CSV table of C-alpha atoms in Angstrom, one decimal:
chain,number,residue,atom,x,y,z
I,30,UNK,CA,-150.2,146.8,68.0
I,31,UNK,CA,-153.1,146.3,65.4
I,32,UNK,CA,-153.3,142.6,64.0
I,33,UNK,CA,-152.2,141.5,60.7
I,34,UNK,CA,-155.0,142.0,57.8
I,35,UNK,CA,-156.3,139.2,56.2
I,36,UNK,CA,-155.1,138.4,53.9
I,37,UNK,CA,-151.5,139.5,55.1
I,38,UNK,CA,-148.9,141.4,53.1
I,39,UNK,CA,-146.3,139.6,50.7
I,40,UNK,CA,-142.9,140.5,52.1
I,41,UNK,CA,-139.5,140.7,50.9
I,42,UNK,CA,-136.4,140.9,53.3
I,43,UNK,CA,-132.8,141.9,52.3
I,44,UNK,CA,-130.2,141.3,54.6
I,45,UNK,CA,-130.4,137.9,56.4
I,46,UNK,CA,-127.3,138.6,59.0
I,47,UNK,CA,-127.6,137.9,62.2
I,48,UNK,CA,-130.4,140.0,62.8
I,49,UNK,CA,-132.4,140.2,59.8
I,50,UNK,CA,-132.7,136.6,59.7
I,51,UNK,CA,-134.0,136.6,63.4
I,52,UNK,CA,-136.3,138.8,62.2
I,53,UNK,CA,-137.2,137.1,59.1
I,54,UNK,CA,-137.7,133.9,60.7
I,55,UNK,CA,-140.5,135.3,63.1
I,56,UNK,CA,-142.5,136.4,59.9
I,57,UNK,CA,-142.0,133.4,58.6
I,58,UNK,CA,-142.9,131.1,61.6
I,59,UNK,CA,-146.1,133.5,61.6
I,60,UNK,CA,-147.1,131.9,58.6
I,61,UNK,CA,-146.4,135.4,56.5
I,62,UNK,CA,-145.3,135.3,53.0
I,63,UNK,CA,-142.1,136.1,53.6
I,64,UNK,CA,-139.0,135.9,50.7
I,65,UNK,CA,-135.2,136.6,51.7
I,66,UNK,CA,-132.5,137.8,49.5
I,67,UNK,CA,-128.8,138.0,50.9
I,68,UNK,CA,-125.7,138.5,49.3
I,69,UNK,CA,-124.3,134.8,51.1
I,70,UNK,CA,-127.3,133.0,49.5
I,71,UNK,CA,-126.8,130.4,52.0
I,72,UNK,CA,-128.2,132.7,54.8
I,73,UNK,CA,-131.1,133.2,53.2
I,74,UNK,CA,-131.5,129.7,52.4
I,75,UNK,CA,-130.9,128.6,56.1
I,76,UNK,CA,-134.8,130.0,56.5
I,77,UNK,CA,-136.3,128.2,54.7
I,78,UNK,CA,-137.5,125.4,57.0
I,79,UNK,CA,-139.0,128.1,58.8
I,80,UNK,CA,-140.8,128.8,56.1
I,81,UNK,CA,-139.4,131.8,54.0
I,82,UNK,CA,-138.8,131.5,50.3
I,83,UNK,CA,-135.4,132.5,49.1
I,84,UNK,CA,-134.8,135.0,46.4
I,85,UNK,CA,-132.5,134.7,43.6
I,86,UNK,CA,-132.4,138.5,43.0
I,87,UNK,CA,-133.2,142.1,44.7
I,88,UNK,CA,-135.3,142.0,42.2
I,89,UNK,CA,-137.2,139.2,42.4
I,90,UNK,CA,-138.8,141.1,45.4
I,91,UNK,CA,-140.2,144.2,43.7
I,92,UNK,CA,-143.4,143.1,43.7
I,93,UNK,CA,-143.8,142.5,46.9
I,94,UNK,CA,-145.9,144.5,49.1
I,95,UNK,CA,-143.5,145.8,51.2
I,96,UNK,CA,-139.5,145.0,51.9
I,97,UNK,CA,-137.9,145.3,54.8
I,98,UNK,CA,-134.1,145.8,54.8
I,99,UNK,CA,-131.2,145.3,57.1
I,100,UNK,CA,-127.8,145.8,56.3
I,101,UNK,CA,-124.5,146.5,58.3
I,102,UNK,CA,-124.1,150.1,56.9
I,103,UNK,CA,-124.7,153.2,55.0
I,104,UNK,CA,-123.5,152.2,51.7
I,105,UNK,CA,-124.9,148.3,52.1
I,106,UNK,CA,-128.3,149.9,52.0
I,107,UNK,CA,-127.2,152.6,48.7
I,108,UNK,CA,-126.6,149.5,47.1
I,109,UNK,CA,-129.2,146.9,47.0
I,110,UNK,CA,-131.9,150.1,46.7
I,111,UNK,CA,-130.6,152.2,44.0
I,112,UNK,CA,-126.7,150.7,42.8
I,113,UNK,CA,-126.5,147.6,40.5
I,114,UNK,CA,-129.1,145.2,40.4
I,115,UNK,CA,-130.9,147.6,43.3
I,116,UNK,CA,-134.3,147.5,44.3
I,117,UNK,CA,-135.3,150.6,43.0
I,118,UNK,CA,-132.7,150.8,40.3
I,119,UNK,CA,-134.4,149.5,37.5
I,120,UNK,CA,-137.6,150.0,35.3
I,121,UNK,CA,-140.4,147.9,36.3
I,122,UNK,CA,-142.0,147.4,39.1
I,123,UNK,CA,-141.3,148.4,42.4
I,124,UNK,CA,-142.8,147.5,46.7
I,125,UNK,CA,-145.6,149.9,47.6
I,126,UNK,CA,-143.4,150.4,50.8
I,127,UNK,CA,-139.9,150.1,51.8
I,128,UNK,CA,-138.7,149.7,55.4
I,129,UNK,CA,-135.4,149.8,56.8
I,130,UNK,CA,-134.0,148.7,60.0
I,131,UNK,CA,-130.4,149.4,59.8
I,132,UNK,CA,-128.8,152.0,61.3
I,133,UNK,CA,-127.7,154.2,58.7
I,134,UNK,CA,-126.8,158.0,58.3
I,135,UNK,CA,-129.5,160.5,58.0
I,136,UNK,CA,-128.1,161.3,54.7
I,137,UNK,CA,-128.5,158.2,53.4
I,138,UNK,CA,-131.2,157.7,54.3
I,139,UNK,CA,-132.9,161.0,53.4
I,140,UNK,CA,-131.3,160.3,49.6
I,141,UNK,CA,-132.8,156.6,49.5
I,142,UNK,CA,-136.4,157.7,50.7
I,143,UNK,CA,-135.9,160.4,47.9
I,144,UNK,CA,-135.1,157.3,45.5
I,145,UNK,CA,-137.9,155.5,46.7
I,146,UNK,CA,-140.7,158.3,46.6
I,147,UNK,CA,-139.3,159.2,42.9
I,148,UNK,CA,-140.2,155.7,42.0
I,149,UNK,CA,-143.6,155.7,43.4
I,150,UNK,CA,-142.8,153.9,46.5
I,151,UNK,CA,-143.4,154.8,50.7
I,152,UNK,CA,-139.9,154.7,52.5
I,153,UNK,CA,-140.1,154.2,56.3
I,154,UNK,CA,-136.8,154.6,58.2
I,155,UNK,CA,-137.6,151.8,61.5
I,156,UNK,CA,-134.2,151.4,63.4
I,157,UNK,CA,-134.4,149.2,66.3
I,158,UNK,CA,-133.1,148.0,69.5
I,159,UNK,CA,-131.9,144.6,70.6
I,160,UNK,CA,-130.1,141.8,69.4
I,161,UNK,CA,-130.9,138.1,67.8
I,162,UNK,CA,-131.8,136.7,71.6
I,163,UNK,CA,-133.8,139.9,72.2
I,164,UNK,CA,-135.9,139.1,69.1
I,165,UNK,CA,-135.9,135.3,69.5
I,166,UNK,CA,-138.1,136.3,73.2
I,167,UNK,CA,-140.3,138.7,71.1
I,168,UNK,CA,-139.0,141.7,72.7
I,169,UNK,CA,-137.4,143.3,69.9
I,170,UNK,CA,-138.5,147.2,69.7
I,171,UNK,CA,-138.4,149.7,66.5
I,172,UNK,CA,-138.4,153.7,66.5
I,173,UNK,CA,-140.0,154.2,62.9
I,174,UNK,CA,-140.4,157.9,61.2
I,175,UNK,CA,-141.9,158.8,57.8
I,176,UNK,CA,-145.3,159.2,56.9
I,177,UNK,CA,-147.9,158.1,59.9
I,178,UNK,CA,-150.5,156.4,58.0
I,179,UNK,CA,-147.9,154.0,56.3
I,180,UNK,CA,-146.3,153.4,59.4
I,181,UNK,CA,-149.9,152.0,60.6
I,182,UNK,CA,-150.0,149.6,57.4
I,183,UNK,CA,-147.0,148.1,58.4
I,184,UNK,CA,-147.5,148.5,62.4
I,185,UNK,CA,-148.7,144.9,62.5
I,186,UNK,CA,-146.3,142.9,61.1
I,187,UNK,CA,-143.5,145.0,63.4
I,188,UNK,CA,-146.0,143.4,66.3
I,189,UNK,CA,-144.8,140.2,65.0
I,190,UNK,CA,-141.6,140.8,64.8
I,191,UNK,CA,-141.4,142.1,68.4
I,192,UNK,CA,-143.2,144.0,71.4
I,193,UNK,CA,-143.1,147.8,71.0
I,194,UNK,CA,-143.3,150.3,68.3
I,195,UNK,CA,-142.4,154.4,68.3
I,196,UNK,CA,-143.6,156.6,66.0
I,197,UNK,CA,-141.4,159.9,66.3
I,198,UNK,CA,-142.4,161.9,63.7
I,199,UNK,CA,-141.4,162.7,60.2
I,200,UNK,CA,-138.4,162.2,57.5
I,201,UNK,CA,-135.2,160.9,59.6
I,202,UNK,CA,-136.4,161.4,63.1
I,203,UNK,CA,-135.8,157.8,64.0
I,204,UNK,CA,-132.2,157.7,62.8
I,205,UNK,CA,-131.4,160.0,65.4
I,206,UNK,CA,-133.3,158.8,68.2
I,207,UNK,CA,-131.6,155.5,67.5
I,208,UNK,CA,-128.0,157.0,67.4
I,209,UNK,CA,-128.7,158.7,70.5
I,210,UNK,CA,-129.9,155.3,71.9
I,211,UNK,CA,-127.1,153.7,70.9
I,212,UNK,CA,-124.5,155.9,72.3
I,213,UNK,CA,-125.9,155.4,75.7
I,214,UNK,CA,-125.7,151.6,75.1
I,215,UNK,CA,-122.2,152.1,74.5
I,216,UNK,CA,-121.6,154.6,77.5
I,217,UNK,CA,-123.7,152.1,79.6
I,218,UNK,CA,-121.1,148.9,78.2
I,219,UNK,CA,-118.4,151.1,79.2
I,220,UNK,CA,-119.4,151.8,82.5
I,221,UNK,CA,-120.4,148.7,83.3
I,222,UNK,CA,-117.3,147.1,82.5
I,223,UNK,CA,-115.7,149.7,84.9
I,224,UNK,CA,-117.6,148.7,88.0
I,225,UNK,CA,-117.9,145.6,87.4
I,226,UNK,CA,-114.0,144.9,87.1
I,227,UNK,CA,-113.8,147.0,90.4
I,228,UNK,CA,-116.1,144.9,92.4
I,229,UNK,CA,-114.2,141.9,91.3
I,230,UNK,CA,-110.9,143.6,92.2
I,231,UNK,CA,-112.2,144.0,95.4
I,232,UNK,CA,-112.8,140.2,96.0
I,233,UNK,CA,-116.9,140.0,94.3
I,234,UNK,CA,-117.7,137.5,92.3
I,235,UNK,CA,-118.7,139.4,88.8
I,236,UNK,CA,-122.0,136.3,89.0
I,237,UNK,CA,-122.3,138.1,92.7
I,238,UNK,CA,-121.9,141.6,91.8
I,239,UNK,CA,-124.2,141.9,88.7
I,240,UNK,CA,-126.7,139.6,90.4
I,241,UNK,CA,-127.2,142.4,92.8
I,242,UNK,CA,-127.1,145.1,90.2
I,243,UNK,CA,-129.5,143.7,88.0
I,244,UNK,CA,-131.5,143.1,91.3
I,245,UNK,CA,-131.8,146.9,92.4
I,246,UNK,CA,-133.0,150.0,90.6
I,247,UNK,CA,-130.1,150.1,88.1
I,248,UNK,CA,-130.5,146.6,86.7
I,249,UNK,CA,-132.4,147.0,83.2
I,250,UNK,CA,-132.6,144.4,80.2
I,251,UNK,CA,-129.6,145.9,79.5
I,252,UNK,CA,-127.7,144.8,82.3
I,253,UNK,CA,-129.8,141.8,82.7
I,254,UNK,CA,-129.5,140.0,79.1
I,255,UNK,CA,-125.1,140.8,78.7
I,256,UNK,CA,-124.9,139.4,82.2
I,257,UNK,CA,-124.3,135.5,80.6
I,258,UNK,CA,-121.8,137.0,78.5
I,259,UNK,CA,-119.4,139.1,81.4
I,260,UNK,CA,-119.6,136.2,83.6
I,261,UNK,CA,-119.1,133.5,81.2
I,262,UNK,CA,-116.6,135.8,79.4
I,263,UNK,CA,-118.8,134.1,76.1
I,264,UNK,CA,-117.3,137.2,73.5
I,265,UNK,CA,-120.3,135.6,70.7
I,266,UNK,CA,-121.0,138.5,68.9
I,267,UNK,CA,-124.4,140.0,68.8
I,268,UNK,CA,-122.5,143.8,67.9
I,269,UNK,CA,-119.3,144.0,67.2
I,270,UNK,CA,-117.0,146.7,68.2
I,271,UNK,CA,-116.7,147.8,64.6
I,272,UNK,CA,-120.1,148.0,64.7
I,273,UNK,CA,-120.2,150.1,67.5
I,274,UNK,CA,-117.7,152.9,66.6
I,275,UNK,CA,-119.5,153.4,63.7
I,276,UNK,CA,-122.7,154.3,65.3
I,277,UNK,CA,-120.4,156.8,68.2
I,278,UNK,CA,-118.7,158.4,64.6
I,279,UNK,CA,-122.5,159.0,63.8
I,280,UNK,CA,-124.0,160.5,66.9
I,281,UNK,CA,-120.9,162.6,67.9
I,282,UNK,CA,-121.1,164.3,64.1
I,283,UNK,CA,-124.3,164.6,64.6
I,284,UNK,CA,-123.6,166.5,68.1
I,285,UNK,CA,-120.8,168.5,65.9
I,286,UNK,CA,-123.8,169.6,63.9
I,287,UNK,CA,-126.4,170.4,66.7
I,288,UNK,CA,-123.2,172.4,68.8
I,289,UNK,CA,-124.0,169.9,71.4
I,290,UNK,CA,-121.1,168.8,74.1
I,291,UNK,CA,-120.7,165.5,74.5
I,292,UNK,CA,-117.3,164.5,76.7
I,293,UNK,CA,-118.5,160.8,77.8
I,294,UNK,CA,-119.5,159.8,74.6
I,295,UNK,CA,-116.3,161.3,73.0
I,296,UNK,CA,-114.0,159.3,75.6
I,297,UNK,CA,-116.2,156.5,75.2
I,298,UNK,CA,-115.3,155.9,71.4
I,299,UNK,CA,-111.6,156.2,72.0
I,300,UNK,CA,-111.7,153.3,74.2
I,301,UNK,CA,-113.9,151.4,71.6
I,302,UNK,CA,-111.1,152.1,69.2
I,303,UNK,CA,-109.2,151.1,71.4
I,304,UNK,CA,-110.7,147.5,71.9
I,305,UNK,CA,-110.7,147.5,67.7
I,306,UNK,CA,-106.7,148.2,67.9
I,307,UNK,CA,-106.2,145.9,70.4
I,308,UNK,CA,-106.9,143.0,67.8
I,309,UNK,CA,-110.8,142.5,69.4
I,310,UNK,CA,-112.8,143.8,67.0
I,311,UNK,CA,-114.3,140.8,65.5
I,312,UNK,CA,-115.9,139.7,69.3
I,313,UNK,CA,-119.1,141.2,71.1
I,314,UNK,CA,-118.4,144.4,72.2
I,315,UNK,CA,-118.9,143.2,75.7
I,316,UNK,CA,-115.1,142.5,75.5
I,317,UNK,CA,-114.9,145.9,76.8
I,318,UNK,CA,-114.7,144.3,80.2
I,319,UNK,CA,-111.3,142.4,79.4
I,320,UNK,CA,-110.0,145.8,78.5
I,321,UNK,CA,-110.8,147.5,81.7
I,322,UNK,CA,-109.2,144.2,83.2
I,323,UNK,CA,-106.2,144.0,81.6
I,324,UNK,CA,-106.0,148.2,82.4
I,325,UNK,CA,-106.2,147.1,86.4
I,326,UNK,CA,-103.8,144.3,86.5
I,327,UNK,CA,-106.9,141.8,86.8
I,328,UNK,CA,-106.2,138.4,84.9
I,329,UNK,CA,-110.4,137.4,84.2
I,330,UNK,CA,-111.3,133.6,84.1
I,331,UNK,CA,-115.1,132.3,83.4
I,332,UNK,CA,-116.8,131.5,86.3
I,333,UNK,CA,-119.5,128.4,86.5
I,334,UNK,CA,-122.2,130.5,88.5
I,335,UNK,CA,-125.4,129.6,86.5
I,336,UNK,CA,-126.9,133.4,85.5
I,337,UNK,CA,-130.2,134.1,83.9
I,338,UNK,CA,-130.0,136.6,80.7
I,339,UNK,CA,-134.2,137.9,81.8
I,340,UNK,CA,-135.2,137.3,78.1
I,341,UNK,CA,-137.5,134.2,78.4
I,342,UNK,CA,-137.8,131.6,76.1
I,343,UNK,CA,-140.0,132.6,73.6
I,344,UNK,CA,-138.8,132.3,70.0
């Protein structure tokens, strides 16, 4: 990725959960501008000894140079652009570029880019994938669509936000790439669970088992940073079940849409749902494996094995 220009942009950041304020911080810790606004102001204000500024209102950051957002769903990001108090719902001025990183419906995100443009102002719809560990190490990746020259202006401060970039095209390209990528993360959850509940069944350790998984040519980061969590049975949420049906209710209307089959995926959310019923919803949606356990008669404890999670220790 391209370096940041001298001088670097003034940023604004809305959204300081648990992975906007990952993200935040590494701006910050960069030495970037950087100025937070979240609807818990005491989110935004745990940054600030990293460096960030906290803003009292959305609209204290329209004249930054550009925002980022990241918010838990379609309507959180309607409202702090274009409802009440929004970014872009007031005269005056407003960022020369708007990015945001949630996942959010093409709809939505077609209608806010709309908002934006009317208002003078680039939109740039940059899903991504990981969690707050994957972007502590740096390796936090985006999938960004919307106009190619303004995704180079920003290209360098994604670089310091984490290690790969993927320009796929026009309008709302990226919110279905990353709906499709986050369907498979769910499938692969799934599956996972599955095996790994019947190697244990069969007398492996799970540190045993997914030690040699992540070991041959199926291991992945995937496999490689929930590994802590199945074995320690640590259910610290990085995406919550919730979280996750909402992104399978996206992709499979979207397969309505396109006349595409998709029978894994579609079995896959009814045992989500079925997690979220069970009273789990609030936990990682690793807890998938205590409900393929409880499905096989298997009673899980934590075991002490000492297991690597492959992301490093940058942060």
């Amino acid at each position: 990725m391209s370096a940041v220009p001298s001088p670097p942009p003034r940023v604004g950041w809305i959204g300081a959960g648990r992975m906007g304020a990952a993200m935040a911080r590494r701006l910050a810790r960069a030495g970037i501008d950087v100025a937070v606004w979240n609807r818990t102001r005491s989110k935004a204000e745990a940054l600030v000894a990293d460096g960030a500024e906290v803003a009292g209102s959305i609209g204290d950051l329209a004249d930054r140079d550009v925002v980022f957002t990241m918010v838990a769903s379609s309507q959180d990001l309607e409202q702090v652009l274009v409802g009440e108090g929004g970014l872009l719902g007031a005269d005056g001025p407003v960022p020369a570029i708007i990015v945001d990183c949630s996942t959010v419906s093409a709809e939505t995100s077609a209608a806010m880019r709309a908002a934006a443009e009317r208002r003078g102002s680039e939109f740039l719809a940059s899903p991504v994938s990981g969690n707050g560990k994957v972007v502590a190490a740096g390796k936090l990746s985006f999938v960004v669509s919307g106009s190619e020259e303004v995704y180079h202006r920003v290209e360098p401060l994604l670089g310091v936000m984490g290690r790969a970039a993927s320009y796929v095209g026009e309008g709302e390209t990226a919110r279905l790439v990353k709906i499709c990528h986050n369907l498979l993360l769910g499938v692969v959850a799934q599956s996972l669970a599955e095996i790994t509940v019947l190697a244990e069944k069969g007398g492996v350790p799970r540190a045993a088992f997914l030690k040699f998984l992540n070991d041959s040519v199926m291991g992945s980061t995937f496999t490689r940073y929930k590994t802590p969590a199945l074995v320690k049975l640590d259910y610290t949420p990085t995406f919550t079940p919730v979280l996750l049906r909402k992104d399978f209710d996206l992709g499979l209307r979207a397969a309505a849409e396109l006349g595409v089959s998709m029978p894994v995926a579609a079995l896959t959310r009814q045992l989500v749902q079925a997690t979220i019923g069970g009273g789990r919803s609030e936990e990682d949606f690793s807890v998938l494996l205590d409900q393929m356990a409880a499905a096989a008669g298997l009673e899980l404890k934590p075991e002490a094995a000492e297991v690597d999670d492959g992301l490093g220790t940058e942060s």
